[in-house]
Amino acid sequence: MAIKIRKEDALGYHSQGSPGKIEVVPTKPLSSQLDLALAYSPGVAEPCLEIAAQKENVYKYTAKGNLVAVISNGTAVLGLGDIGPEAGKPVMEGKGVLFKKFAGIDVFDIEIDEKDPKKLIQIIKSLEPTFGGVNLEDIKAPECFEIEQSLKKEMKIPVMHDDQHGTAIISGAALLNALEIVDKKIEDIKLVVLGAGAAAISCTRFYISLGVKKENLVMVDKEGVITADREDLDDIRREFAYPGNDLHHLSDAMKGADVFLGLSAGNIVSPEQIKLMAENPIVFALANPNPEIAYELATSTREDLIMATGRSDYPNQVNNVLGFPYIFRGALDVRATGINEEMKLATAHAIAKLAKDPVPDIVNKAYGDDQLGFGRKYLIPKPLDPRLITTIAPAVAKAAMESGVAQNPITDWEAYELELQERIGIDQRLMSRVISRAKKNPKRIVFAEADNRKILKAAQLIIDEKIGEPILLGHRETIMKLIADNSLELDNVQIIDPFEDPERLERYGKILYDKRKRKGLTPFEGQKLMRDRNYFGAMMVELGEADALISGLTKDYPKTILPALHVIGVKKDVDRVAGMYIMNSDKGPFFFADTTVNVNPTVDQMVEIIGLTAEAVRFFDMEPRVAVLSYSNFGSAKGNTPTKTALATAKAKAKFPDLVIEGEMQGNVALSEEIQQENYPFSALAGKKANTLIFPNLSSGNIAYKLVAGIGNAEAIGPILLGMNKPVHILQLGSSIREIVNMVAIAVVDAQSHEKV
């Protein structure tokens, strides 16, 4: 099932805070009068004169080389049709977000109120001085063909209509691999195309470029098979007209077909028509959100069938995000004068080849599938595969160079790969991977504060996104009223009111008493404590009646963590828990510890915190590079803190010999390879900056993460509780709904890991 989107949630997402999804952020300092004078008058005159003298200097002194225009006139917006340029703007902003997230490309979205193709061509052409590339979007057929073709001829920058070519390239890669699996040659196959819009026409043309013979294809539109004797054809559809008069309907065309490509409408192909196809048929049913034939229906009809759809909840998703960000990335980086057929073919072959390479653990974990590997259910890579940018962008760049359209050839390919990784902060997709892992094996999450609107809204998202199974703990009537007041669909969610279940309260109280009787707890106090939902929820996890506990939204951290420590306790060989925050920044994720638990840890306690934190970083599929922080660099200043952190570093190095760790050092030094290489070349972090920061006490850690979150433009994920015997995670007081959902995803993956132990 696809994720259910509620109108209220979608409108709130786009309207809350700053309306829309994008903003312009300066890339240079603007903190002094000198900065302002350099940025504008009079200093800006110097680069202006350099560009006037040599136009190509615009790439040296401005952002043009990394700036793409996403342009639409709103005539074919998603499945909504001609809704106008203003109504299409949210889609164009969304496309810009994808460019930035997956390829580090900046975007200005431009919505133009013009339907006349010739006028639109002139408007877009006039924008060439501003942009390094143009992505045409949601422009209806057949005008889109004329517009793109004219702009590619008249402009000297990359231009691509993604609605046409994105689906063609990605599905083309899937086709190459599917044919290899069924041992059929592309020049021999019979192809049936259902649909005659921009995507269908472009896919057909691209498949011909890949090797499909034109005489072996049949195109079908809503009127039936497109034949040469039809009088309703435009020039574009006539290009693919079937010359005979023996085929009239889709069923006629499907007889003996090797490949079916659908880019039309949902649920219009029958099982009987699938049965008419040749042995080992390939079915690409790409209509969204519903394929031409449902995946389950098609695969149950033919066991020998290979199928792809446009949906993420089935194998072989044909998703344009596998292509366009990286195509433009490669084209921009060699300053290509266009995106030609060679570059598109190179993309398809690069994607097809990547699918045959061993799938990294990081991808297997993200999708919760250890069996991912080239085959019938894995024709093309997954969208969260971090290798896509370093595979496709170089392939596009090389094709541009070889075909003579590159103005700035790349010579050092190893350096280019590193540059690509740094452009996007290749680890920024951390939470995307965690959420994907959670979805593959959802767990029962008990919320101790379910009588809270934010918790209930988060529970709704958790169900909608299939991250976990919420258990709502609290006063039943209050919870049900909040559900009704907020129009939530939580009818089937388990609600537990402890006061309605005296037998369970008594049983839990006795168990707590047995655990704590030698800590001074009396039977009466055990019963009384179980009325506290944090104790009750922790006991559910301890007894296996829930898989993880989430709490802390409305209570102080110590009051929330203490019940879990009393009921569940710490892992074997762990003396104390610690708290860690993930600070997700534009430079990648950084891990801060201890930020929430230990006020002033001893040397040995710091060593334990280092071990727990390193283990947690690896849990997120990253290799920890640890800096133990102080106000001193390697003994440059004296005091209790430098002495403690230096001793902790030495002991941690001895205890964890495989861990990259250094200290004591100041925070700016820990984050600068250059400073360390110049001044402290002996440092274990001189080759690469730290990603894991260990603070000497709670004050410094807590202050640091809050400052970075408040003024450093970083998202704080946490606090993540380290060292517990079973999954317990404490929310930050006043967490947002998205922060709650992120924490639940972490808790689910944590529970998955505990299940394997």
CSV table of N, CA, C and O in Angstrom, one decimal, residues 664-730:
chain,number,residue,atom,x,y,z
A,664,GLU,N,43.6,14.9,24.1
A,664,GLU,CA,42.5,15.9,24.1
A,664,GLU,C,42.7,17.0,23.1
A,664,GLU,O,43.9,17.3,22.8
A,665,MET,N,41.6,17.6,22.6
A,665,MET,CA,41.7,18.6,21.6
A,665,MET,C,40.5,19.5,21.7
A,665,MET,O,39.4,19.2,22.2
A,666,GLN,N,40.7,20.7,21.2
A,666,GLN,CA,39.6,21.7,21.1
A,666,GLN,C,38.7,21.3,19.9
A,666,GLN,O,39.1,20.7,19.0
A,667,GLY,N,37.4,21.8,20.0
A,667,GLY,CA,36.4,21.5,19.1
A,667,GLY,C,36.8,21.9,17.6
A,667,GLY,O,36.6,21.1,16.7
A,668,ASN,N,37.3,23.1,17.4
A,668,ASN,CA,37.6,23.5,16.1
A,668,ASN,C,38.7,22.7,15.5
A,668,ASN,O,38.7,22.4,14.3
A,669,VAL,N,39.7,22.3,16.3
A,669,VAL,CA,40.8,21.4,15.8
A,669,VAL,C,40.2,20.1,15.4
A,669,VAL,O,40.7,19.5,14.4
A,670,ALA,N,39.3,19.5,16.2
A,670,ALA,CA,38.8,18.2,15.9
A,670,ALA,C,38.1,18.2,14.5
A,670,ALA,O,38.1,17.2,13.9
A,671,LEU,N,37.5,19.3,14.1
A,671,LEU,CA,36.8,19.4,12.9
A,671,LEU,C,37.6,19.9,11.7
A,671,LEU,O,37.0,20.1,10.6
A,672,SER,N,38.9,20.1,11.9
A,672,SER,CA,39.7,20.6,10.8
A,672,SER,C,40.9,19.7,10.5
A,672,SER,O,41.8,19.6,11.3
A,673,GLU,N,40.8,19.1,9.4
A,673,GLU,CA,42.0,18.3,9.0
A,673,GLU,C,43.2,19.2,8.7
A,673,GLU,O,44.3,18.8,9.1
A,674,GLU,N,42.9,20.3,8.2
A,674,GLU,CA,44.0,21.2,7.8
A,674,GLU,C,44.8,21.7,9.1
A,674,GLU,O,46.1,21.6,9.1
A,675,ILE,N,44.1,22.1,10.1
A,675,ILE,CA,44.8,22.5,11.3
A,675,ILE,C,45.6,21.3,11.9
A,675,ILE,O,46.8,21.5,12.3
A,676,GLN,N,45.0,20.1,11.9
A,676,GLN,CA,45.8,19.0,12.5
A,676,GLN,C,47.0,18.6,11.6
A,676,GLN,O,48.0,18.3,12.1
A,677,GLN,N,46.8,18.6,10.3
A,677,GLN,CA,47.9,18.3,9.4
A,677,GLN,C,49.0,19.3,9.5
A,677,GLN,O,50.2,18.9,9.5
A,678,GLU,N,48.7,20.5,9.7
A,678,GLU,CA,49.7,21.6,9.8
A,678,GLU,C,50.4,21.6,11.2
A,678,GLU,O,51.6,21.7,11.3
A,679,ASN,N,49.6,21.5,12.2
A,679,ASN,CA,50.1,21.6,13.6
A,679,ASN,C,50.3,20.3,14.4
A,679,ASN,O,51.2,20.3,15.3
A,680,TYR,N,49.5,19.3,14.1
A,680,TYR,CA,49.5,18.1,14.8
A,680,TYR,C,49.5,16.9,13.9
A,680,TYR,O,48.5,16.1,13.9
A,681,PRO,N,50.5,16.8,13.0
A,681,PRO,CA,50.4,15.7,12.0
A,681,PRO,C,50.4,14.3,12.5
A,681,PRO,O,50.1,13.4,11.8
A,682,PHE,N,50.8,14.2,13.8
A,682,PHE,CA,50.8,12.9,14.5
A,682,PHE,C,49.4,12.4,14.8
A,682,PHE,O,49.1,11.3,15.2
A,683,SER,N,48.4,13.3,14.8
A,683,SER,CA,47.0,13.0,15.2
A,683,SER,C,46.4,11.9,14.3
A,683,SER,O,46.6,11.9,13.1
A,684,ALA,N,45.7,11.0,15.0
A,684,ALA,CA,45.0,10.0,14.2
A,684,ALA,C,43.9,10.5,13.3
A,684,ALA,O,43.4,9.8,12.5
A,685,LEU,N,43.5,11.8,13.6
A,685,LEU,CA,42.4,12.4,12.8
A,685,LEU,C,43.0,13.4,11.8
A,685,LEU,O,42.2,14.1,11.1
A,686,ALA,N,44.3,13.4,11.6
A,686,ALA,CA,44.9,14.4,10.7
A,686,ALA,C,44.5,14.1,9.2
A,686,ALA,O,44.4,15.0,8.4
A,687,GLY,N,44.1,12.8,8.9
A,687,GLY,CA,43.7,12.5,7.6
A,687,GLY,C,42.3,12.8,7.3
A,687,GLY,O,41.9,13.0,6.1
A,688,LYS,N,41.4,12.8,8.3
A,688,LYS,CA,40.0,13.0,8.1
A,688,LYS,C,39.4,13.6,9.4
A,688,LYS,O,39.8,13.1,10.5
A,689,LYS,N,38.6,14.6,9.3
A,689,LYS,CA,38.0,15.2,10.5
A,689,LYS,C,37.2,14.2,11.3
A,689,LYS,O,36.7,13.2,10.8
A,690,ALA,N,37.0,14.6,12.6
A,690,ALA,CA,36.2,13.8,13.5
A,690,ALA,C,34.7,13.9,13.1
A,690,ALA,O,34.2,14.9,12.7
A,691,ASN,N,34.0,12.8,13.4
A,691,ASN,CA,32.5,12.8,13.3
A,691,ASN,C,31.9,12.4,14.6
A,691,ASN,O,30.6,12.5,14.7
A,692,THR,N,32.7,12.1,15.6
A,692,THR,CA,32.1,11.7,16.9
A,692,THR,C,32.9,12.5,18.0
A,692,THR,O,34.1,12.4,18.1
A,693,LEU,N,32.1,13.3,18.7
A,693,LEU,CA,32.7,14.2,19.7
A,693,LEU,C,32.3,13.8,21.1
A,693,LEU,O,31.1,13.8,21.4
A,694,ILE,N,33.3,13.6,21.9
A,694,ILE,CA,33.1,13.2,23.3
A,694,ILE,C,33.4,14.4,24.2
A,694,ILE,O,34.5,14.9,24.2
A,695,PHE,N,32.4,14.8,25.0
A,695,PHE,CA,32.5,16.0,25.8
A,695,PHE,C,33.0,15.6,27.2
A,695,PHE,O,32.6,14.5,27.7
A,696,PRO,N,33.7,16.5,27.9
A,696,PRO,CA,34.3,16.1,29.2
A,696,PRO,C,33.3,16.1,30.3
A,696,PRO,O,33.5,15.5,31.4
A,697,ASN,N,32.1,16.8,30.1
A,697,ASN,CA,31.1,16.8,31.2
A,697,ASN,C,29.7,17.1,30.6
A,697,ASN,O,29.7,17.5,29.4
A,698,LEU,N,28.7,17.0,31.4
A,698,LEU,CA,27.3,17.2,30.9
A,698,LEU,C,27.1,18.6,30.4
A,698,LEU,O,26.4,18.9,29.4
A,699,SER,N,27.6,19.5,31.2
A,699,SER,CA,27.4,21.0,30.8
A,699,SER,C,27.9,21.3,29.4
A,699,SER,O,27.2,21.9,28.6
A,700,SER,N,29.1,20.9,29.1
A,700,SER,CA,29.7,21.2,27.8
A,700,SER,C,28.9,20.5,26.7
A,700,SER,O,28.6,21.1,25.7
A,701,GLY,N,28.6,19.3,26.9
A,701,GLY,CA,27.9,18.5,25.8
A,701,GLY,C,26.5,19.0,25.6
A,701,GLY,O,26.1,19.2,24.5
A,702,ASN,N,25.8,19.3,26.7
A,702,ASN,CA,24.4,19.8,26.6
A,702,ASN,C,24.3,21.2,26.0
A,702,ASN,O,23.5,21.5,25.1
A,703,ILE,N,25.2,22.0,26.4
A,703,ILE,CA,25.3,23.4,25.9
A,703,ILE,C,25.7,23.4,24.4
A,703,ILE,O,25.0,24.1,23.5
A,704,ALA,N,26.6,22.5,24.0
A,704,ALA,CA,27.1,22.5,22.6
A,704,ALA,C,26.0,22.0,21.7
A,704,ALA,O,25.8,22.7,20.6
A,705,TYR,N,25.3,20.9,22.0
A,705,TYR,CA,24.3,20.5,21.0
A,705,TYR,C,23.2,21.5,20.9
A,705,TYR,O,22.6,21.6,19.8
A,706,LYS,N,22.8,22.1,22.0
A,706,LYS,CA,21.7,23.1,21.9
A,706,LYS,C,22.1,24.3,21.1
A,706,LYS,O,21.3,24.9,20.3
A,707,LEU,N,23.4,24.7,21.2
A,707,LEU,CA,23.8,25.9,20.5
A,707,LEU,C,23.9,25.5,19.0
A,707,LEU,O,23.5,26.3,18.1
A,708,VAL,N,24.5,24.4,18.7
A,708,VAL,CA,24.6,24.0,17.3
A,708,VAL,C,23.2,23.9,16.6
A,708,VAL,O,23.0,24.3,15.5
A,709,ALA,N,22.2,23.3,17.4
A,709,ALA,CA,20.9,23.1,16.9
A,709,ALA,C,20.2,24.5,16.7
A,709,ALA,O,19.4,24.7,15.8
A,710,GLY,N,20.5,25.4,17.6
A,710,GLY,CA,19.8,26.7,17.6
A,710,GLY,C,20.4,27.7,16.6
A,710,GLY,O,19.6,28.4,15.9
A,711,ILE,N,21.7,27.7,16.4
A,711,ILE,CA,22.3,28.7,15.5
A,711,ILE,C,23.2,28.1,14.4
A,711,ILE,O,23.7,28.8,13.6
A,712,GLY,N,23.4,26.8,14.5
A,712,GLY,CA,24.3,26.2,13.5
A,712,GLY,C,23.6,25.5,12.3
A,712,GLY,O,24.2,24.8,11.6
A,713,ASN,N,22.3,25.7,12.2
A,713,ASN,CA,21.5,25.2,11.1
A,713,ASN,C,21.7,23.7,11.0
A,713,ASN,O,21.9,23.1,9.9
A,714,ALA,N,21.6,23.0,12.1
A,714,ALA,CA,21.7,21.5,12.2
A,714,ALA,C,20.5,21.0,12.8
A,714,ALA,O,19.9,21.5,13.8
A,715,GLU,N,20.0,19.8,12.4
A,715,GLU,CA,18.9,19.1,13.0
A,715,GLU,C,19.4,18.2,14.1
A,715,GLU,O,20.3,17.4,13.9
A,716,ALA,N,18.8,18.4,15.3
A,716,ALA,CA,19.2,17.5,16.4
A,716,ALA,C,18.3,16.3,16.4
A,716,ALA,O,17.1,16.4,16.5
A,717,ILE,N,18.9,15.1,16.4
A,717,ILE,CA,18.1,13.9,16.4
A,717,ILE,C,18.5,13.2,17.7
A,717,ILE,O,19.7,12.8,17.9
A,718,GLY,N,17.6,13.0,18.6
A,718,GLY,CA,17.9,12.4,19.9
A,718,GLY,C,17.1,13.1,21.0
A,718,GLY,O,16.1,13.7,20.8
A,719,PRO,N,17.5,12.8,22.3
A,719,PRO,CA,18.7,12.1,22.7
A,719,PRO,C,18.5,10.6,22.5
A,719,PRO,O,17.4,10.1,22.8
A,720,ILE,N,19.6,9.9,22.1
A,720,ILE,CA,19.6,8.5,22.0
A,720,ILE,C,20.2,7.9,23.2
A,720,ILE,O,21.4,8.2,23.5
A,721,LEU,N,19.5,7.0,23.9
A,721,LEU,CA,20.0,6.5,25.2
A,721,LEU,C,20.8,5.3,24.9
A,721,LEU,O,20.4,4.3,24.2
A,722,LEU,N,22.1,5.3,25.4
A,722,LEU,CA,23.1,4.2,25.1
A,722,LEU,C,23.3,3.4,26.3
A,722,LEU,O,23.4,3.9,27.4
A,723,GLY,N,23.3,2.1,26.1
A,723,GLY,CA,23.7,1.2,27.2
A,723,GLY,C,22.5,0.4,27.9
A,723,GLY,O,22.8,-0.4,28.8
A,724,MET,N,21.3,0.7,27.4
A,724,MET,CA,20.1,0.0,28.0
A,724,MET,C,20.1,-1.4,27.6
A,724,MET,O,20.5,-1.8,26.5
A,725,ASN,N,19.5,-2.3,28.4
A,725,ASN,CA,19.4,-3.7,28.1
A,725,ASN,C,18.4,-4.0,27.1
A,725,ASN,O,18.4,-5.0,26.4
A,726,LYS,N,17.4,-3.1,27.0
A,726,LYS,CA,16.3,-3.2,26.0
A,726,LYS,C,16.0,-1.8,25.5
A,726,LYS,O,16.3,-0.8,26.1
A,727,PRO,N,15.4,-1.7,24.3
A,727,PRO,CA,15.2,-0.4,23.7
A,727,PRO,C,14.3,0.6,24.5
A,727,PRO,O,13.1,0.3,24.6
A,728,VAL,N,14.9,1.6,25.0
A,728,VAL,CA,14.2,2.7,25.6
A,728,VAL,C,14.8,4.0,25.1
A,728,VAL,O,16.0,4.2,25.1
A,729,HIS,N,13.9,4.9,24.6
A,729,HIS,CA,14.4,6.1,24.0
A,729,HIS,C,13.6,7.3,24.6
A,729,HIS,O,12.4,7.3,24.6
A,730,ILE,N,14.3,8.3,25.0
A,730,ILE,CA,13.7,9.5,25.7
A,730,ILE,C,13.7,10.6,24.7
A,730,ILE,O,14.7,11.0,24.2
